[in-house]
Amino acid sequence: MKYLRKIGVFLLIGLMIFGMTACGSKKGNTFTGEAKGKNGTIKVEVTIDNKEIKKIKVVENHESEFTKDTFKKVIDSIIEANSADVDTVSGATLTSSAIIAAVKDAVKKSGIELTPKKSNGQASAKAENTSTDVVIIGAGGAGLTAAIQAKEDGAKVILIEKNAVVGGNTNFATGGLNAAGTKYQKEKGIKDSVDLFYKDTMKGGKNKNNPDLVKLLAEKSAETVEWLTERGADLSDVGRMGGASVNRTHRPTGGAAVGAHLVKVLDKKAKEVGVEIRTETKAIELLAEGNKVNGVKVQDAKGNKYEINAKAVILATGGFGANQDMVVSYRSELKGFGTTNGPGATGDAVKLVEKLNVELVDMKEIQSHPTVVPGKSKLITEAVRGNGAILVNRDGKRFIDELQTRDVVSKAELEQKGKTAYLIFDQNVRESLSAIEKYHKLGLLTEAKTVKELADKIKVNADELEKTVKSYNGFVQAKKDTEFQRSNMKTELNKAPYYAVEVGPAVHHTMGGLKINTDAKVITKDGKVVEGLFAAGEVTGGVHGANRLGGNAVADITTFGRIAGKNAAGLAKK
Ligand code: SIN
């Protein structure tokens, strides 16, 4: 009897332990799993019935907005396969791997053995030769803009994207879009002109820019803001980035990141107007007869190859900032540098145009962005400096006008001890720019109640940092920086809490690329137009010269995207 009672007690304890372990991860037939994504924990609830995954619900997620389609895609394929052994999503490898790992964690906790369903092995329905008016390669900001414009101008458009998600590098653009003479500037009493924008851009690019392209960019910039606004964008906040003489960087209300917002608006609009978007479709060859391009050969995710014949082709494949080998082949001193670029920025167009004798310009001009978190490749937007932050070295001292152009600030940082610096700002700056909230959420910021406490936390000389902030505040009051001649000092740094983040340079923009004319037509080495071939955005060279100004990339992709789309549609109609 005593013996039986003992067994009963053991059984009860066993059941309690099992219950306790399971209760954190199981609700009925729903099991919780988690894994670390790009920006933090991804937690999912997986409902399993009769050994089959019926539902996957994401209950915690800190990934960027543009990965929404990635979640859907991975979850759909897991449910379809009844297995978490599915492929990751190109262009969002870290996020998709984490979703897969979280589901695997839940399935493991369930103790249930799933029976994977066999794929029906059918080739993609679209993997056959087709034809259209305009085919656009690359669905980043330039490609999406060009596609909408071409479609609105009456062309039949296919937009292909090698990644599973659209947006490309535009997904990461934060600071804004430069434009001169907009209604938003006028409302705020900002005096700007096309000529001043032109001069700032030429000066920033060390006059290496193609003046005709810069002139067009400046002239069309306000119209581009109108065009985007009419299609649903909010660009009403106006701030400043390095190298600009006045506030002309347009971004969403409250200073939110511009890129993710624009991608969402443009993607929606492209679908609304009927652009056919084919993701996971990589261009492998431009089809041409002599000097006339008439389509593209592509490969889909299953490896099927087919041709899209077209009256016009637009290259919008972006730069090569994520292609270390290519970067180093032009600039060996950048070996080992991090990059702010998404994985798709691999310079694919250079290979695609090889046989067409296309002229490449300024390929050695590769920009490093000075405020990237070392080891994490997280870009801290230049708008943080534009809205008032300063840079200090390990001695707690400023060393540069923080709103100098990126090449100058990056070089100055590399001359400091440790080759990095600290971006310092206060609550005033944080409240002025909602993009900062993301950095806070990601745990990138060191926060303190006083400047002294902040200095102690980041281990810089506290007396010096206090002196630096005090004298900077004096410059703001006097509206004159006698130390580094910074002309734009938006606010005193005097509202607690105070924030710091360590930053250094990383590869950001490749100014070089395919030569184009003002019609966005691609030009050969002997000065001829390649018939039927247009290009827009970072794939091209000439707009930014030796150094791009912050806010000019988004201006470039949208303005030249519109020009390329319009001219390609015009050609298709002939
Ligand atoms: C930034 O916000 O600093 C990057 C945006 C740009 O390069 O224009």
XYZ file of C-alpha atoms and ligand atoms in Angstrom:
582
model
C 0.000 0.000 0.000
C 2.792 2.359 1.125
C 4.581 1.356 -2.051
C 1.579 2.240 -4.265
C 1.191 5.640 -2.538
C 4.846 6.374 -3.305
C 4.346 5.552 -7.033
C 1.253 7.808 -7.030
C 3.278 10.727 -5.606
C 6.030 10.219 -8.241
C 3.402 10.091 -11.001
C 1.794 13.280 -9.717
C 5.162 15.113 -9.547
C 5.974 13.832 -13.061
C 2.671 15.091 -14.414
C 3.186 18.481 -12.712
C 6.684 18.850 -14.197
C 5.406 17.865 -17.669
C 2.534 20.287 -17.327
C 4.864 23.085 -16.243
C 7.299 22.542 -19.130
C 4.597 22.187 -21.704
C 2.461 25.078 -20.572
C 4.989 27.708 -21.810
C 4.867 26.218 -25.301
C 1.509 24.497 -25.780
C -2.144 25.562 -25.850
C -4.368 22.621 -26.858
C -2.975 21.542 -30.204
C -1.128 24.847 -30.681
C 2.595 24.998 -29.929
C 4.881 27.985 -29.499
C 8.338 28.243 -31.024
C 10.877 31.006 -31.345
C 14.143 31.975 -33.021
C 16.317 35.059 -33.427
C 15.538 37.109 -36.534
C 17.471 40.030 -38.014
C 16.052 42.529 -35.516
C 15.088 40.360 -32.538
C 12.954 37.397 -31.504
C 10.407 35.913 -33.899
C 7.768 33.901 -32.044
C 5.172 31.721 -33.769
C 2.206 29.587 -32.734
C 1.837 26.439 -34.809
C -1.461 24.559 -34.799
C -1.091 20.852 -35.598
C -4.015 18.543 -36.154
C -3.760 14.888 -37.200
C -0.013 15.322 -37.806
C -0.726 18.210 -40.174
C 0.254 21.864 -39.759
C -3.055 23.706 -40.021
C -2.071 27.212 -39.037
C 1.011 29.300 -38.235
C 0.454 32.570 -36.378
C 3.259 35.081 -35.831
C 2.883 36.427 -32.302
C 6.143 38.391 -31.969
C 8.081 40.039 -34.771
C 10.551 42.944 -34.937
C 11.578 42.580 -38.584
C 11.341 45.434 -41.107
C 7.991 46.185 -42.678
C 9.167 45.036 -46.115
C 9.555 41.430 -44.894
C 5.755 41.069 -44.639
C 5.657 39.136 -47.925
C 8.543 36.956 -46.724
C 6.505 35.832 -43.704
C 3.550 34.968 -45.920
C 5.693 33.159 -48.444
C 7.575 31.022 -45.890
C 4.454 30.204 -43.881
C 2.498 29.231 -47.016
C 5.277 26.948 -48.212
C 5.655 25.277 -44.785
C 1.921 24.588 -44.657
C 1.916 23.370 -48.271
C 4.848 21.012 -47.610
C 3.660 20.100 -44.079
C 7.303 20.491 -43.156
C 9.638 23.239 -42.014
C 12.330 21.897 -44.351
C 11.626 24.558 -46.965
C 13.907 26.982 -48.803
C 14.822 30.377 -47.416
C 13.678 33.458 -49.308
C 16.259 35.209 -51.470
C 16.785 38.783 -50.364
C 15.496 38.028 -46.855
C 17.635 35.054 -45.840
C 18.040 35.952 -42.157
C 14.357 36.632 -41.597
C 13.168 33.565 -43.497
C 15.705 31.297 -41.731
C 14.404 32.579 -38.399
C 10.761 31.919 -39.313
C 11.720 28.375 -40.362
C 13.714 27.864 -37.139
C 10.842 29.158 -34.997
C 8.401 26.727 -36.648
C 10.913 23.868 -36.219
C 11.190 24.792 -32.533
C 7.395 24.607 -32.122
C 7.163 21.297 -33.985
C 9.969 19.844 -31.849
C 8.180 20.916 -28.681
C 4.983 19.243 -29.918
C 6.776 15.904 -30.131
C 4.643 15.191 -33.209
C 6.246 13.633 -36.255
C 4.941 15.351 -39.377
C 4.651 13.537 -42.669
C 5.950 15.923 -45.346
C 3.764 16.214 -48.427
C 5.428 15.585 -51.766
C 5.784 18.581 -54.078
C 3.749 18.106 -57.266
C 6.985 18.831 -59.163
C 5.234 21.042 -61.686
C 7.224 23.785 -63.325
C 6.131 27.348 -62.730
C 3.077 28.177 -64.870
C 4.824 31.297 -66.134
C 8.034 29.616 -67.234
C 7.361 30.017 -70.940
C 8.430 32.579 -73.530
C 6.259 35.640 -73.522
C 6.198 39.159 -74.878
C 5.323 42.599 -73.573
C 5.890 46.279 -74.393
C 8.298 47.113 -71.594
C 10.255 44.770 -69.350
C 11.940 46.250 -66.291
C 14.741 44.457 -64.492
C 14.813 45.152 -60.772
C 11.858 46.086 -58.544
C 13.554 48.567 -56.234
C 12.488 52.212 -56.089
C 13.681 52.972 -59.635
C 12.077 49.880 -61.194
C 8.753 50.328 -59.401
C 8.595 54.018 -60.373
C 9.480 53.274 -64.002
C 6.906 50.469 -64.125
C 4.079 52.664 -62.836
C 4.976 55.488 -65.230
C 5.218 53.167 -68.251
C 1.938 51.446 -67.385
C 0.156 54.749 -66.816
C 1.448 55.842 -70.218
C -0.296 52.912 -71.824
C 2.402 50.228 -72.066
C 2.050 46.590 -71.096
C 4.696 46.111 -68.400
C 6.438 43.134 -66.811
C 8.632 43.968 -63.818
C 11.050 41.224 -62.790
C 12.852 40.966 -59.454
C 15.484 38.365 -58.543
C 14.591 38.507 -54.834
C 11.375 37.215 -53.338
C 10.501 40.653 -52.049
C 10.322 43.954 -53.906
C 11.980 47.197 -52.852
C 15.688 46.367 -53.126
C 17.936 48.870 -51.374
C 15.111 51.411 -51.260
C 13.734 49.339 -48.382
C 16.646 50.647 -46.289
C 16.639 54.302 -47.382
C 15.923 56.450 -44.380
C 16.889 60.126 -44.576
C 14.631 61.346 -47.366
C 14.332 62.667 -50.911
C 15.966 65.944 -51.983
C 13.836 68.309 -54.012
C 13.901 72.047 -54.618
C 10.949 74.396 -54.892
C 8.295 72.053 -53.504
C 5.029 73.138 -51.939
C 6.229 71.694 -48.627
C 9.315 73.915 -48.633
C 7.175 76.936 -49.542
C 4.717 76.167 -46.714
C 7.656 76.156 -44.296
C 9.160 79.361 -45.667
C 12.278 77.593 -47.003
C 13.908 79.501 -49.836
C 15.435 77.058 -52.309
C 15.959 76.947 -56.054
C 16.793 74.516 -58.836
C 20.069 76.360 -59.277
C 21.068 76.012 -55.600
C 20.198 72.296 -55.645
C 22.270 71.918 -58.828
C 25.239 73.766 -57.301
C 25.146 71.783 -54.017
C 25.011 68.489 -55.943
C 27.879 69.418 -58.277
C 30.002 70.634 -55.349
C 29.215 67.479 -53.315
C 30.212 65.365 -56.314
C 33.458 67.344 -56.728
C 32.214 68.522 -60.143
C 32.784 65.059 -61.536
C 29.010 64.697 -62.106
C 27.432 64.834 -65.567
C 26.010 68.414 -65.424
C 23.120 67.643 -67.794
C 21.895 64.808 -65.599
C 22.232 66.914 -62.432
C 20.353 69.789 -64.059
C 17.512 67.453 -64.985
C 17.457 65.942 -61.485
C 17.182 69.395 -59.908
C 14.614 70.673 -62.425
C 12.311 67.643 -62.124
C 12.698 67.075 -58.368
C 9.676 69.113 -57.216
C 7.549 67.447 -59.904
C 8.746 64.067 -58.592
C 7.538 64.946 -55.084
C 4.148 65.898 -56.585
C 4.053 62.692 -58.647
C 4.767 60.533 -55.585
C 2.309 62.475 -53.421
C -0.439 62.026 -56.006
C 0.187 58.295 -55.838
C -0.153 58.150 -52.059
C 3.238 59.122 -50.586
C 3.670 61.412 -47.593
C 6.742 63.626 -48.095
C 5.613 66.593 -46.054
C 8.418 66.732 -43.459
C 11.481 68.631 -44.683
C 14.912 68.315 -43.072
C 18.531 68.624 -44.057
C 21.341 66.245 -44.963
C 25.080 66.814 -45.419
C 26.231 69.144 -48.187
C 22.856 70.891 -48.611
C 22.650 74.685 -48.265
C 19.013 74.624 -47.140
C 16.419 72.161 -45.866
C 15.313 70.130 -48.913
C 15.183 66.507 -47.720
C 11.550 65.365 -47.930
C 10.291 62.532 -45.736
C 7.087 61.328 -44.098
C 5.502 63.283 -41.247
C 7.473 63.120 -37.999
C 10.676 62.101 -39.765
C 9.855 58.453 -40.461
C 12.085 56.440 -42.806
C 11.355 57.344 -46.416
C 12.330 54.090 -48.176
C 10.009 51.542 -46.584
C 7.172 54.048 -46.954
C 7.825 54.626 -50.657
C 8.181 50.911 -51.417
C 4.821 50.237 -49.791
C 3.148 53.067 -51.747
C 4.802 52.189 -55.077
C 4.211 48.437 -54.753
C 0.518 49.048 -54.051
C 0.231 51.507 -56.938
C 2.063 49.194 -59.362
C -0.391 46.392 -58.569
C -3.352 48.766 -58.793
C -2.427 50.000 -62.278
C -1.775 46.462 -63.502
C 1.994 46.063 -63.629
C 2.812 42.361 -63.744
C 5.456 41.722 -61.070
C 7.441 38.486 -61.258
C 9.577 37.981 -58.150
C 12.352 35.347 -57.849
C 12.979 35.920 -61.540
C 16.574 36.716 -62.411
C 17.762 38.292 -65.648
C 20.507 36.121 -67.111
C 20.961 37.655 -70.550
C 19.827 40.686 -72.510
C 18.393 39.648 -75.879
C 19.708 41.798 -78.693
C 20.067 41.993 -82.433
C 23.153 44.051 -83.160
C 22.775 47.296 -81.265
C 19.075 46.808 -80.520
C 17.887 45.218 -77.269
C 14.597 43.387 -77.608
C 14.078 41.431 -74.439
C 15.617 39.479 -71.630
C 16.273 35.836 -70.869
C 15.348 34.999 -67.289
C 15.520 32.171 -64.789
C 12.831 31.532 -62.192
C 13.190 30.126 -58.661
C 12.837 26.549 -59.954
C 15.646 27.015 -62.441
C 13.381 27.261 -65.500
C 14.737 29.566 -68.184
C 12.558 31.498 -70.601
C 12.488 34.702 -72.664
C 10.500 37.880 -72.246
C 10.535 39.692 -75.575
C 9.911 43.427 -75.332
C 10.000 46.627 -77.319
C 11.969 48.314 -74.544
C 14.038 47.124 -71.586
C 14.788 49.193 -68.487
C 17.709 48.252 -66.245
C 16.999 49.178 -62.638
C 19.184 46.595 -60.921
C 20.893 48.928 -58.438
C 24.552 49.283 -57.542
C 27.226 46.852 -56.411
C 27.730 47.859 -52.766
C 26.990 44.326 -51.528
C 29.488 42.722 -53.908
C 32.742 42.796 -51.889
C 34.820 41.364 -54.742
C 33.609 43.984 -57.166
C 34.048 46.804 -54.632
C 37.584 45.667 -53.854
C 38.401 45.256 -57.561
C 37.840 49.000 -57.958
C 39.025 50.151 -54.532
C 41.334 47.729 -52.750
C 41.463 49.837 -49.552
C 37.773 49.003 -48.928
C 38.596 45.326 -48.293
C 36.886 44.191 -45.091
C 34.533 47.177 -44.921
C 30.931 46.428 -43.940
C 28.057 47.504 -46.169
C 24.678 49.120 -45.630
C 23.393 47.452 -48.818
C 20.845 44.692 -49.059
C 22.127 41.377 -50.463
C 20.718 42.109 -53.924
C 23.100 44.995 -54.702
C 25.581 42.848 -56.614
C 26.147 44.883 -59.796
C 24.402 42.376 -62.086
C 23.900 44.885 -64.910
C 27.617 45.227 -65.600
C 27.683 41.620 -66.768
C 24.367 41.914 -68.600
C 25.604 44.776 -70.807
C 29.083 43.350 -71.441
C 28.408 42.320 -75.043
C 26.758 45.666 -75.884
C 29.931 47.734 -75.564
C 28.251 49.968 -72.965
C 30.334 52.706 -71.401
C 30.826 52.473 -67.626
C 31.565 55.727 -65.814
C 33.040 56.591 -62.379
C 33.281 52.936 -61.277
C 35.944 53.769 -58.699
C 33.689 56.279 -56.946
C 32.380 54.267 -54.004
C 30.865 56.067 -51.053
C 31.267 55.131 -47.404
C 28.494 56.298 -45.089
C 30.005 57.606 -41.836
C 27.325 56.560 -39.360
C 27.016 52.790 -39.514
C 27.119 50.697 -36.325
C 30.361 48.669 -36.466
C 29.901 44.921 -36.818
C 26.135 45.255 -37.231
C 25.939 47.092 -40.576
C 23.013 49.100 -39.189
C 22.808 52.517 -40.778
C 22.058 55.457 -38.506
C 20.499 57.989 -40.833
C 22.330 61.209 -41.584
C 19.064 62.912 -40.625
C 20.046 62.360 -36.958
C 22.959 64.756 -37.524
C 20.741 66.945 -39.685
C 18.352 67.230 -36.742
C 21.104 68.167 -34.291
C 23.406 65.292 -33.256
C 27.161 65.781 -32.926
C 30.072 63.396 -33.421
C 32.795 62.996 -30.802
C 35.941 60.885 -30.607
C 37.150 58.745 -27.711
C 38.524 61.869 -25.999
C 34.998 63.267 -25.926
C 35.879 65.960 -28.483
C 34.231 66.995 -31.736
C 36.547 66.643 -34.734
C 34.572 67.802 -37.806
C 31.566 69.772 -39.033
C 29.142 66.845 -38.734
C 27.211 67.935 -41.812
C 30.160 67.861 -44.146
C 29.733 65.477 -47.069
C 30.028 61.748 -46.378
C 33.484 61.342 -47.889
C 34.868 64.061 -45.609
C 33.196 62.798 -42.413
C 34.142 59.150 -43.125
C 37.783 60.130 -43.681
C 37.844 62.182 -40.463
C 36.456 59.241 -38.465
C 39.146 56.912 -39.763
C 41.739 59.375 -38.440
C 40.382 59.090 -34.853
C 41.561 56.578 -32.246
C 39.807 53.250 -32.877
C 38.718 54.495 -36.351
C 35.157 55.054 -35.101
C 33.285 57.829 -33.308
C 30.224 58.375 -31.109
C 27.083 60.049 -32.322
C 25.702 62.045 -29.372
C 22.231 63.553 -29.109
C 19.466 64.362 -26.646
C 15.739 63.905 -26.235
C 15.061 67.010 -28.427
C 16.657 65.250 -31.386
C 14.929 61.951 -30.612
C 11.523 63.616 -30.526
C 12.187 65.382 -33.844
C 12.810 62.220 -35.867
C 10.678 59.122 -35.520
C 13.262 57.039 -37.443
C 15.257 57.064 -34.162
C 12.615 54.897 -32.446
C 13.781 51.913 -34.502
C 17.361 52.316 -33.259
C 16.049 52.483 -29.712
C 13.920 49.350 -30.176
C 16.911 47.506 -31.627
C 18.945 48.328 -28.517
C 21.553 50.305 -30.466
C 21.446 53.394 -28.251
C 23.206 53.945 -24.922
C 20.972 56.128 -22.764
C 21.815 58.206 -19.681
C 20.252 60.875 -17.482
C 23.235 63.220 -17.740
C 26.075 63.877 -20.184
C 28.547 62.715 -17.507
C 26.718 59.420 -16.998
C 26.607 58.943 -20.783
C 30.365 59.529 -21.036
C 31.007 56.993 -18.262
C 28.796 54.418 -19.962
C 30.535 54.724 -23.326
C 33.930 55.139 -21.671
C 34.923 58.504 -23.065
C 36.454 61.304 -21.008
C 33.488 62.740 -19.047
C 34.975 66.197 -18.369
C 35.781 66.632 -22.041
C 32.363 65.445 -23.225
C 30.634 67.829 -20.822
C 32.864 70.670 -22.082
C 32.140 69.689 -25.717
C 28.358 69.669 -25.264
C 28.473 72.968 -23.342
C 30.511 74.726 -26.002
C 28.381 73.248 -28.823
C 25.242 74.568 -27.078
C 26.964 77.967 -26.944
C 27.523 77.787 -30.736
C 23.828 76.976 -31.231
C 22.816 79.995 -29.129
C 25.266 82.275 -30.946
C 24.275 80.715 -34.310
C 28.000 80.418 -35.055
C 30.279 77.412 -34.726
C 33.708 78.992 -34.261
C 35.377 75.585 -33.980
C 34.245 73.684 -37.114
C 32.007 76.201 -38.906
C 28.964 73.935 -38.897
C 26.245 76.035 -40.460
C 23.189 73.946 -39.560
C 22.736 73.556 -35.788
C 19.108 72.774 -35.204
C 18.929 72.458 -31.432
C 20.887 72.712 -28.184
C 21.641 69.339 -26.671
C 20.138 70.000 -23.244
C 17.101 67.791 -22.764
C 17.622 64.518 -20.874
C 17.927 61.673 -21.499
C 21.063 61.776 -23.610
C 21.957 59.125 -26.181
C 25.102 57.746 -27.777
C 25.815 55.211 -30.492
C 29.199 54.132 -31.797
C 29.505 54.629 -35.548
C 32.031 54.212 -38.321
C 32.165 54.142 -42.124
C 30.746 51.332 -44.287
C 30.217 50.990 -48.040
C 26.935 52.710 -48.889
C 26.587 53.878 -52.498
C 28.347 53.085 -55.751
C 28.282 56.298 -57.765
C 29.604 54.634 -60.927
C 27.628 52.647 -63.451
C 26.186 52.616 -66.955
C 26.437 55.837 -68.911
C 23.021 57.302 -69.755
C 21.801 60.442 -71.514
C 19.038 62.758 -70.321
C 16.421 60.412 -71.867
C 17.742 57.624 -69.585
C 18.962 55.825 -72.730
C 22.084 53.702 -72.296
C 25.202 54.887 -74.174
C 27.998 52.828 -75.726
C 31.756 53.439 -75.538
C 31.599 55.030 -78.994
C 28.862 57.441 -77.922
C 25.910 55.676 -79.581
C 22.538 54.998 -77.970
C 21.792 51.296 -77.371
C 18.411 51.011 -79.092
C 15.627 49.888 -76.774
C 17.722 50.008 -73.598
C 17.112 52.413 -70.726
C 18.536 52.575 -67.200
C 17.665 54.387 -63.985
C 18.945 54.627 -60.421
C 22.130 53.322 -58.842
C 22.857 51.096 -61.859
C 23.801 54.279 -63.726
C 26.806 56.550 -63.309
C 27.187 60.280 -63.707
C 24.437 61.770 -61.564
C 26.460 61.876 -58.350
C 30.033 62.294 -59.581
C 32.671 61.530 -56.958
C 30.325 61.663 -53.966
C 26.563 61.460 -53.551
C 24.735 63.824 -51.227
C 22.369 62.309 -48.655
C 18.807 62.424 -49.994
C 19.925 62.424 -53.630
C 19.615 58.663 -54.149
C 15.867 58.629 -53.619
C 15.579 61.771 -55.772
C 17.618 60.010 -58.483
C 15.728 56.703 -58.540
C 12.302 58.306 -58.619
C 13.128 61.108 -61.077
C 15.102 58.978 -63.549
C 12.693 56.070 -62.955
C 9.893 58.323 -64.218
C 11.979 59.471 -67.199
C 12.952 55.902 -68.137
C 9.355 54.657 -67.776
C 7.968 57.486 -69.894
C 10.520 57.098 -72.699
C 10.317 53.306 -72.743
C 6.517 53.474 -73.028
C 6.898 56.096 -75.788
C 9.230 53.822 -77.735
C 6.910 50.848 -77.310
C 4.012 52.815 -78.789
C 5.914 53.717 -81.982
C 20.683 58.132 -44.730
O 19.542 58.284 -44.327
O 21.654 58.581 -44.140
C 20.901 57.373 -45.992
C 20.042 57.898 -47.067
C 20.847 58.329 -48.240
O 21.901 57.758 -48.480
O 20.425 59.247 -48.962
